[in-house]
mmCIF file of C-alpha atoms and ligand atoms in Angstrom:
data_model
loop_
_atom_site.group_PDB
_atom_site.id
_atom_site.type_symbol
_atom_site.label_atom_id
_atom_site.label_comp_id
_atom_site.label_asym_id
_atom_site.label_seq_id
_atom_site.Cartn_x
_atom_site.Cartn_y
_atom_site.Cartn_z
ATOM 1 C CA MET A 1 82.714 138.032 38.837
ATOM 2 C CA LYS A 2 79.040 138.524 39.750
ATOM 3 C CA PRO A 3 78.281 137.881 43.491
ATOM 4 C CA ARG A 4 75.948 134.961 42.765
ATOM 5 C CA VAL A 5 78.585 133.256 40.580
ATOM 6 C CA ALA A 6 81.266 133.870 43.233
ATOM 7 C CA SER A 7 79.087 132.299 45.920
ATOM 8 C CA TYR A 8 78.375 129.299 43.661
ATOM 9 C CA CYS A 9 82.139 128.850 43.101
ATOM 10 C CA ARG A 10 82.788 129.023 46.882
ATOM 11 C CA CYS A 11 80.176 126.309 47.519
ATOM 12 C CA LEU A 12 81.639 124.122 44.800
ATOM 13 C CA ALA A 13 85.167 124.579 46.175
ATOM 14 C CA LEU A 14 83.973 123.649 49.698
ATOM 15 C CA LEU A 15 82.259 120.556 48.358
ATOM 16 C CA VAL A 16 85.359 119.465 46.448
ATOM 17 C CA CYS A 17 87.565 120.044 49.527
ATOM 18 C CA SER A 18 85.276 117.994 51.787
ATOM 19 C CA VAL A 19 85.327 114.940 49.519
ATOM 20 C CA VAL A 20 88.064 112.740 50.907
ATOM 21 C CA PHE A 21 88.970 109.291 49.791
ATOM 22 C CA ALA A 22 89.769 106.460 52.216
ATOM 23 C CA PRO A 23 92.513 103.957 51.368
ATOM 24 C CA GLY A 24 91.135 101.700 48.639
ATOM 25 C CA GLY A 25 89.188 104.515 47.057
ATOM 26 C CA ALA A 26 86.048 104.460 49.261
ATOM 27 C CA LEU A 27 84.649 107.801 50.377
ATOM 28 C CA ALA A 28 85.868 108.778 53.864
ATOM 29 C CA ASP A 29 83.645 110.343 56.472
ATOM 30 C CA ARG A 30 84.550 113.305 58.641
ATOM 31 C CA PHE A 31 81.952 113.101 61.352
ATOM 32 C CA ARG A 32 80.987 116.091 63.493
ATOM 33 C CA MET A 33 80.238 115.377 67.140
ATOM 34 C CA GLY A 34 78.740 117.828 69.649
ATOM 35 C CA VAL A 35 79.186 117.725 73.431
ATOM 36 C CA PRO A 36 77.617 120.264 75.842
ATOM 37 C CA THR A 37 80.362 120.011 78.453
ATOM 38 C CA ALA A 38 83.602 121.978 78.958
ATOM 39 C CA PRO A 39 86.952 120.564 77.758
ATOM 40 C CA SER A 40 87.919 119.454 81.304
ATOM 41 C CA HIS A 41 84.674 117.509 81.839
ATOM 42 C CA VAL A 42 84.753 113.694 81.822
ATOM 43 C CA TRP A 43 82.236 113.517 78.924
ATOM 44 C CA THR A 44 84.409 115.726 76.725
ATOM 45 C CA ILE A 45 87.591 113.867 77.656
ATOM 46 C CA GLU A 46 85.947 110.564 76.716
ATOM 47 C CA ALA A 47 84.412 111.994 73.522
ATOM 48 C CA ASN A 48 87.917 113.025 72.425
ATOM 49 C CA ALA A 49 89.308 109.610 73.385
ATOM 50 C CA PHE A 50 86.484 107.948 71.420
ATOM 51 C CA ALA A 51 87.322 110.090 68.380
ATOM 52 C CA ALA A 52 91.016 109.154 68.633
ATOM 53 C CA ASN A 53 90.231 105.419 68.977
ATOM 54 C CA PHE A 54 87.809 105.613 66.065
ATOM 55 C CA ALA A 55 90.399 107.218 63.768
ATOM 56 C CA GLU A 56 92.946 104.590 64.814
ATOM 57 C CA ARG A 57 90.541 101.675 64.370
ATOM 58 C CA THR A 58 89.586 102.828 60.871
ATOM 59 C CA GLY A 59 93.265 103.278 59.959
ATOM 60 C CA GLY A 60 92.723 107.022 59.614
ATOM 61 C CA ALA A 61 90.162 106.458 56.861
ATOM 62 C CA HIS A 62 87.453 108.168 58.943
ATOM 63 C CA SER A 63 87.664 110.843 61.587
ATOM 64 C CA ILE A 64 85.510 112.641 64.141
ATOM 65 C CA ALA A 65 85.788 116.352 64.978
ATOM 66 C CA VAL A 66 84.547 116.958 68.531
ATOM 67 C CA PHE A 67 82.905 120.336 69.315
ATOM 68 C CA PRO A 68 82.767 120.762 73.130
ATOM 69 C CA ALA A 69 81.123 123.298 75.445
ATOM 70 C CA GLY A 70 77.952 123.608 73.361
ATOM 71 C CA GLN A 71 79.880 125.303 70.526
ATOM 72 C CA LEU A 72 77.267 124.044 68.060
ATOM 73 C CA GLY A 73 74.358 125.221 70.210
ATOM 74 C CA ASN A 74 72.467 124.074 73.292
ATOM 75 C CA ASP A 75 71.077 120.529 73.596
ATOM 76 C CA ALA A 76 67.778 121.413 71.875
ATOM 77 C CA GLN A 77 69.666 122.923 68.940
ATOM 78 C CA MET A 78 72.075 119.991 68.727
ATOM 79 C CA LEU A 79 69.163 117.568 68.688
ATOM 80 C CA GLN A 80 67.577 119.507 65.814
ATOM 81 C CA GLN A 81 70.865 119.366 63.910
ATOM 82 C CA LEU A 82 71.048 115.595 64.475
ATOM 83 C CA GLN A 83 67.500 115.268 63.166
ATOM 84 C CA THR A 84 68.295 117.134 59.956
ATOM 85 C CA GLY A 85 71.682 115.445 59.517
ATOM 86 C CA ALA A 86 73.625 118.724 59.975
ATOM 87 C CA LEU A 87 75.315 117.075 62.986
ATOM 88 C CA ASP A 88 76.397 113.409 62.983
ATOM 89 C CA MET A 89 76.855 112.458 66.637
ATOM 90 C CA ALA A 90 76.533 113.777 70.166
ATOM 91 C CA PHE A 91 76.957 112.862 73.797
ATOM 92 C CA MET A 92 74.184 114.687 75.629
ATOM 93 C CA PRO A 93 71.883 114.400 78.637
ATOM 94 C CA ILE A 94 68.685 112.472 77.885
ATOM 95 C CA ALA A 95 66.819 115.671 78.837
ATOM 96 C CA GLU A 96 65.881 116.826 75.326
ATOM 97 C CA ILE A 97 64.852 113.293 74.352
ATOM 98 C CA THR A 98 62.677 113.110 77.479
ATOM 99 C CA ASN A 99 60.983 116.380 76.560
ATOM 100 C CA ARG A 100 59.831 114.617 73.370
ATOM 101 C CA ILE A 101 59.260 111.096 74.760
ATOM 102 C CA PRO A 102 58.055 111.480 78.381
ATOM 103 C CA GLU A 103 58.487 107.785 79.232
ATOM 104 C CA LEU A 104 62.226 108.415 79.587
ATOM 105 C CA GLY A 105 61.284 110.626 82.539
ATOM 106 C CA ALA A 106 61.315 107.411 84.605
ATOM 107 C CA LEU A 107 65.110 107.653 84.574
ATOM 108 C CA TYR A 108 64.874 110.947 86.504
ATOM 109 C CA ALA A 109 62.791 109.451 89.311
ATOM 110 C CA PRO A 110 64.006 110.881 92.644
ATOM 111 C CA TYR A 111 66.006 108.372 94.687
ATOM 112 C CA LEU A 112 65.707 105.637 92.048
ATOM 113 C CA ALA A 113 69.432 104.852 92.345
ATOM 114 C CA THR A 114 71.467 105.371 95.498
ATOM 115 C CA ASP A 115 74.762 106.164 93.750
ATOM 116 C CA VAL A 116 76.572 106.173 90.402
ATOM 117 C CA ALA A 117 77.301 102.427 90.481
ATOM 118 C CA ALA A 118 73.621 101.610 91.083
ATOM 119 C CA ALA A 119 72.576 104.118 88.403
ATOM 120 C CA ALA A 120 74.931 102.563 85.837
ATOM 121 C CA LYS A 121 73.455 99.123 86.573
ATOM 122 C CA LEU A 122 69.916 100.368 86.055
ATOM 123 C CA LEU A 123 70.844 102.082 82.790
ATOM 124 C CA ALA A 124 72.284 98.759 81.553
ATOM 125 C CA SER A 125 68.960 96.962 82.194
ATOM 126 C CA ASP A 126 66.821 95.765 79.269
ATOM 127 C CA GLU A 127 64.045 98.040 80.518
ATOM 128 C CA ALA A 128 66.168 101.191 80.276
ATOM 129 C CA ARG A 129 67.872 100.161 77.048
ATOM 130 C CA GLY A 130 64.510 99.315 75.489
ATOM 131 C CA LEU A 131 63.462 102.966 75.813
ATOM 132 C CA LEU A 132 66.044 103.868 73.170
ATOM 133 C CA ASP A 133 64.495 101.564 70.539
ATOM 134 C CA GLN A 134 61.792 104.111 69.672
ATOM 135 C CA LEU A 135 64.221 106.990 69.004
ATOM 136 C CA PRO A 136 64.838 106.486 65.237
ATOM 137 C CA ALA A 137 61.149 106.312 64.307
ATOM 138 C CA ARG A 138 59.950 109.005 66.715
ATOM 139 C CA ILE A 139 62.692 111.608 66.643
ATOM 140 C CA GLY A 140 65.124 110.680 63.892
ATOM 141 C CA VAL A 141 68.148 109.788 66.017
ATOM 142 C CA VAL A 142 69.771 106.481 66.959
ATOM 143 C CA GLY A 143 70.529 105.948 70.652
ATOM 144 C CA ILE A 144 73.706 103.889 70.818
ATOM 145 C CA GLY A 145 73.582 103.549 74.610
ATOM 146 C CA TYR A 146 73.683 105.323 77.928
ATOM 147 C CA SER A 147 76.272 106.641 80.246
ATOM 148 C CA LEU A 148 75.809 109.211 82.995
ATOM 149 C CA ALA A 149 77.123 112.157 84.971
ATOM 150 C CA GLY A 150 77.462 112.254 88.743
ATOM 151 C CA MET A 151 74.433 112.191 91.029
ATOM 152 C CA ARG A 152 72.470 115.446 91.371
ATOM 153 C CA GLN A 153 73.094 117.765 94.276
ATOM 154 C CA ILE A 154 72.095 121.377 95.049
ATOM 155 C CA ILE A 155 74.479 124.276 95.466
ATOM 156 C CA SER A 156 73.131 127.417 97.136
ATOM 157 C CA ARG A 157 74.452 130.957 97.370
ATOM 158 C CA GLY A 158 73.082 131.228 100.912
ATOM 159 C CA PRO A 159 73.100 128.991 103.999
ATOM 160 C CA VAL A 160 70.648 126.055 104.019
ATOM 161 C CA GLN A 161 69.492 124.008 107.013
ATOM 162 C CA SER A 162 66.209 122.700 105.627
ATOM 163 C CA LEU A 163 63.976 122.876 102.570
ATOM 164 C CA ASP A 164 62.390 126.009 104.053
ATOM 165 C CA ASP A 165 65.604 127.885 103.234
ATOM 166 C CA LEU A 166 65.075 127.103 99.532
ATOM 167 C CA ARG A 167 61.334 127.701 99.317
ATOM 168 C CA GLY A 168 60.476 130.430 96.814
ATOM 169 C CA ARG A 169 64.147 130.690 95.791
ATOM 170 C CA LYS A 170 65.179 130.673 92.128
ATOM 171 C CA LEU A 171 66.953 127.406 91.427
ATOM 172 C CA ARG A 172 68.525 126.606 88.066
ATOM 173 C CA ILE A 173 67.458 123.338 86.475
ATOM 174 C CA THR A 174 68.368 121.561 83.253
ATOM 175 C CA PRO A 175 65.421 122.422 80.943
ATOM 176 C CA LEU A 176 63.342 119.322 81.565
ATOM 177 C CA ASP A 177 59.803 118.534 82.793
ATOM 178 C CA PRO A 178 60.588 115.817 85.411
ATOM 179 C CA ILE A 179 63.146 118.043 87.166
ATOM 180 C CA ARG A 180 60.817 121.071 86.927
ATOM 181 C CA ASP A 181 58.021 119.049 88.589
ATOM 182 C CA PHE A 182 60.362 117.883 91.335
ATOM 183 C CA TYR A 183 61.206 121.445 92.386
ATOM 184 C CA VAL A 184 57.702 122.839 91.902
ATOM 185 C CA ASN A 185 56.486 120.112 94.310
ATOM 186 C CA ALA A 186 59.229 121.141 96.735
ATOM 187 C CA GLY A 187 58.070 124.783 96.659
ATOM 188 C CA VAL A 188 61.233 126.007 94.932
ATOM 189 C CA ALA A 189 61.102 128.206 91.778
ATOM 190 C CA PRO A 190 62.808 126.257 88.959
ATOM 191 C CA ILE A 191 64.638 128.359 86.340
ATOM 192 C CA PRO A 192 65.501 126.311 83.213
ATOM 193 C CA LEU A 193 68.956 127.252 81.924
ATOM 194 C CA PRO A 194 71.401 125.407 79.670
ATOM 195 C CA LEU A 195 74.696 124.366 81.233
ATOM 196 C CA GLY A 196 76.665 127.098 79.481
ATOM 197 C CA SER A 197 74.641 129.884 81.170
ATOM 198 C CA VAL A 198 74.880 128.659 84.760
ATOM 199 C CA TYR A 199 78.083 130.361 85.936
ATOM 200 C CA ASP A 200 77.041 133.851 84.848
ATOM 201 C CA ALA A 201 73.509 133.446 86.213
ATOM 202 C CA LEU A 202 74.918 132.438 89.603
ATOM 203 C CA ALA A 203 77.543 135.179 89.534
ATOM 204 C CA ASN A 204 75.088 137.966 88.699
ATOM 205 C CA GLY A 205 72.419 136.855 91.194
ATOM 206 C CA GLN A 206 69.851 135.851 88.564
ATOM 207 C CA ILE A 207 69.543 132.536 90.455
ATOM 208 C CA ASP A 208 69.963 131.597 94.129
ATOM 209 C CA ALA A 209 70.789 127.914 93.729
ATOM 210 C CA VAL A 210 71.640 125.283 91.124
ATOM 211 C CA ASP A 211 70.674 121.642 90.560
ATOM 212 C CA MET A 212 74.007 120.152 89.510
ATOM 213 C CA ASP A 213 76.586 117.367 89.910
ATOM 214 C CA LEU A 214 79.762 117.560 92.010
ATOM 215 C CA GLU A 215 82.035 117.515 88.954
ATOM 216 C CA ASN A 216 80.648 120.740 87.520
ATOM 217 C CA ILE A 217 80.330 122.335 90.967
ATOM 218 C CA TRP A 218 84.047 121.699 91.448
ATOM 219 C CA LYS A 219 85.551 122.084 87.966
ATOM 220 C CA GLN A 220 83.417 125.047 86.867
ATOM 221 C CA ASN A 221 84.110 126.793 90.156
ATOM 222 C CA TYR A 222 80.437 127.264 91.083
ATOM 223 C CA TYR A 223 81.485 126.612 94.687
ATOM 224 C CA GLY A 224 83.438 129.879 94.622
ATOM 225 C CA LEU A 225 80.115 131.722 94.225
ATOM 226 C CA ALA A 226 78.184 129.824 96.875
ATOM 227 C CA GLU A 227 78.016 128.945 100.545
ATOM 228 C CA THR A 228 76.438 125.496 100.745
ATOM 229 C CA VAL A 229 76.417 122.219 98.841
ATOM 230 C CA ILE A 230 73.412 120.091 99.773
ATOM 231 C CA LEU A 231 74.691 116.562 99.248
ATOM 232 C CA SER A 232 71.333 115.001 98.432
ATOM 233 C CA ASN A 233 72.196 112.489 95.665
ATOM 234 C CA HIS A 234 68.539 112.922 94.727
ATOM 235 C CA MET A 235 68.647 111.826 91.083
ATOM 236 C CA MET A 236 70.810 110.127 88.510
ATOM 237 C CA PHE A 237 71.658 112.109 85.364
ATOM 238 C CA PRO A 238 71.768 109.843 82.301
ATOM 239 C CA MET A 239 73.692 110.680 79.142
ATOM 240 C CA VAL A 240 72.970 109.153 75.735
ATOM 241 C CA GLY A 241 75.282 108.670 72.776
ATOM 242 C CA LEU A 242 73.332 109.694 69.672
ATOM 243 C CA VAL A 243 73.912 109.341 65.945
ATOM 244 C CA SER A 244 71.776 111.102 63.348
ATOM 245 C CA ALA A 245 69.395 108.488 61.889
ATOM 246 C CA ALA A 246 69.847 110.115 58.471
ATOM 247 C CA LYS A 247 73.606 109.540 58.739
ATOM 248 C CA TRP A 248 73.277 106.077 60.284
ATOM 249 C CA ARG A 249 71.314 104.832 57.255
ATOM 250 C CA THR A 250 74.271 105.654 54.985
ATOM 251 C CA LEU A 251 76.883 103.748 57.022
ATOM 252 C CA ASP A 252 77.970 100.215 56.204
ATOM 253 C CA PRO A 253 77.398 97.524 58.891
ATOM 254 C CA GLU A 254 81.098 97.348 59.772
ATOM 255 C CA LEU A 255 81.313 101.064 60.505
ATOM 256 C CA LYS A 256 78.092 100.911 62.545
ATOM 257 C CA ALA A 257 79.544 98.049 64.590
ATOM 258 C CA THR A 258 82.792 99.969 65.177
ATOM 259 C CA ILE A 259 80.944 103.096 66.360
ATOM 260 C CA THR A 260 78.727 101.018 68.673
ATOM 261 C CA GLU A 261 81.609 99.030 70.145
ATOM 262 C CA LEU A 262 83.871 102.022 70.768
ATOM 263 C CA MET A 263 81.154 104.331 72.113
ATOM 264 C CA THR A 264 80.074 101.573 74.508
ATOM 265 C CA GLN A 265 83.646 101.235 75.810
ATOM 266 C CA HIS A 266 83.754 104.958 76.533
ATOM 267 C CA PHE A 267 80.313 104.943 78.188
ATOM 268 C CA GLU A 268 81.659 102.314 80.580
ATOM 269 C CA ARG A 269 84.814 104.306 81.258
ATOM 270 C CA ILE A 270 82.742 107.384 82.106
ATOM 271 C CA ALA A 271 80.700 105.426 84.672
ATOM 272 C CA VAL A 272 83.802 103.858 86.220
ATOM 273 C CA THR A 273 85.489 107.272 86.425
ATOM 274 C CA TYR A 274 82.580 108.787 88.361
ATOM 275 C CA ILE A 275 82.418 105.948 90.883
ATOM 276 C CA ASP A 276 85.749 107.143 92.355
ATOM 277 C CA ALA A 277 85.696 110.775 91.254
ATOM 278 C CA GLU A 278 82.451 111.611 93.082
ATOM 279 C CA ARG A 279 84.172 111.111 96.453
ATOM 280 C CA GLU A 280 87.248 113.057 95.281
ATOM 281 C CA TYR A 281 85.159 116.098 94.234
ATOM 282 C CA GLU A 282 83.391 115.968 97.612
ATOM 283 C CA ALA A 283 86.736 115.916 99.452
ATOM 284 C CA GLU A 284 88.060 118.803 97.319
ATOM 285 C CA LEU A 285 84.962 120.888 98.054
ATOM 286 C CA LYS A 286 85.233 120.272 101.794
ATOM 287 C CA ALA A 287 88.934 121.155 101.692
ATOM 288 C CA ALA A 288 88.024 124.386 99.867
ATOM 289 C CA GLY A 289 85.940 125.326 102.910
ATOM 290 C CA ILE A 290 82.415 125.184 101.493
ATOM 291 C CA GLU A 291 79.681 123.868 103.809
ATOM 292 C CA VAL A 292 78.655 120.363 102.657
ATOM 293 C CA LEU A 293 75.300 119.288 104.119
ATOM 294 C CA PRO A 294 74.445 115.587 103.609
ATOM 295 C CA VAL A 295 70.676 115.017 103.452
ATOM 296 C CA GLY A 296 68.391 112.071 102.674
ATOM 297 C CA PRO A 297 64.999 111.776 100.955
ATOM 298 C CA GLU A 298 63.235 113.188 104.040
ATOM 299 C CA PHE A 299 64.747 116.617 103.176
ATOM 300 C CA PHE A 300 62.247 116.914 100.297
ATOM 301 C CA GLY A 301 59.167 115.951 102.367
ATOM 302 C CA THR A 302 56.018 115.204 100.369
ATOM 303 C CA ALA A 303 57.557 116.366 97.064
ATOM 304 C CA LEU A 304 58.776 112.826 96.311
ATOM 305 C CA ALA A 305 55.392 111.105 96.610
ATOM 306 C CA GLU A 306 53.767 113.852 94.526
ATOM 307 C CA TRP A 307 56.383 113.393 91.805
ATOM 308 C CA GLU A 308 55.765 109.652 91.746
ATOM 309 C CA GLU A 309 52.027 110.188 91.396
ATOM 310 C CA THR A 310 52.491 112.514 88.404
ATOM 311 C CA TRP A 311 55.126 110.498 86.617
ATOM 312 C CA ARG A 312 54.013 106.858 87.036
ATOM 313 C CA PRO A 313 51.217 107.280 84.462
ATOM 314 C CA LYS A 314 53.504 109.211 82.077
ATOM 315 C CA ALA A 315 56.360 106.737 82.423
ATOM 316 C CA PRO A 316 54.936 103.257 83.143
ATOM 317 C CA VAL A 317 58.384 101.627 83.003
ATOM 318 C CA LEU A 318 59.101 103.346 86.337
ATOM 319 C CA VAL A 319 57.348 100.584 88.316
ATOM 320 C CA ARG A 320 59.684 97.952 86.883
ATOM 321 C CA LEU A 321 62.769 100.169 87.357
ATOM 322 C CA ARG A 322 61.879 100.650 91.039
ATOM 323 C CA GLN A 323 61.620 96.839 91.394
ATOM 324 C CA LEU A 324 65.018 96.356 89.740
ATOM 325 C CA ALA A 325 66.589 99.043 91.930
ATOM 326 C CA ALA A 326 65.155 97.497 95.110
ATOM 327 C CA ALA A 327 66.362 94.025 94.112
ATOM 328 C CA ALA A 328 69.852 95.332 93.331
ATOM 329 C CA GLU A 329 69.979 97.178 96.651
ATOM 330 C CA SER A 330 68.916 94.180 98.716
ATOM 331 C CA GLY A 331 71.389 92.017 96.741
ATOM 332 C CA SER A 332 74.257 94.384 97.429
ATOM 333 C CA ALA A 333 73.201 94.650 101.106
ATOM 334 C CA GLU A 334 73.411 90.848 101.344
ATOM 335 C CA THR A 335 76.818 90.659 99.641
ATOM 336 C CA GLY A 336 78.082 93.814 101.359
ATOM 337 C CA GLN A 337 78.818 95.535 97.989
HETATM 338 C C1 LIG B 1 73.368 119.988 83.283
HETATM 339 O O1 LIG B 1 72.544 120.481 82.495
HETATM 340 O O2 LIG B 1 73.281 120.216 84.489
HETATM 341 C C2 LIG B 1 74.459 119.108 82.763
HETATM 342 C C3 LIG B 1 74.603 118.910 81.399
HETATM 343 C C4 LIG B 1 75.598 118.062 80.944
HETATM 344 C C5 LIG B 1 76.447 117.412 81.845
HETATM 345 C C6 LIG B 1 76.303 117.621 83.192
HETATM 346 C C7 LIG B 1 75.301 118.478 83.660
#
């Protein structure tokens, strides 16, 4: 058989094999879902649980194959695949979305939320949710809703007493303008690297420090390569559940409602998990003997005010989010929550 004919036959065979019929004769979907995190990470665990619940709810008529640990590419590549319809769904940081729609940068404002519980409340606000409405028209993806990872901290290969010990040092950041600006203002040299490259970069000395959450610091064993965790809680780290807009248009309303309902349940479970787990990771790290240095906003000096000045015009919703955060904080101070 000529090569071109053989290749045509292979394509045809693949197409025939991927056509599956649901009970009742309707076409079944096998969705592909990408997640950047490792199999042990809370996002991946909940993505798998979501896939299992979805298959059960649809009586096995539809299924979701979850690809963890950035197997399908980094966040930028996964977003491109969602845009073209080559990928159906993803749980990913809002970073890549923010690089295209800067107003979402408000959600990375330093010290906007004091902890995971406060961050989850802010992400549930109409103001934060409203930011997702523009996604289909502007970037070809549907934002089902938010969840989050733990608060951001800094892990350093060397000892740290003050910001001076980080000045001029190479610090890994998630590739993202608001986080880059934060560290540039602080006099640190930000190195954008996807999650999957962090361990090797830290191990081979390409970077001196990492902007990260306690879960990854603990589970990915970054602490084994470092001396100090600066417990700064300086930012929240939102995640968004995305569906390709091209795919979404083809789904019937019932399937859309099922995806939305189940994803939302798992977003909530992720937030609830972190509320307790953050303190457990901290205790594990201390028990492992790494220096844990708690610091407040004053650690970053004038960098915070400079960030605010740059980002308020780019992300006008920030003013309202700060008001909501302040109201929630004074409310919880009054009720002792
Ligand atoms: C990061 O880029 O630091 C990151 C990505 C996904 C989950 C948690 C952290």
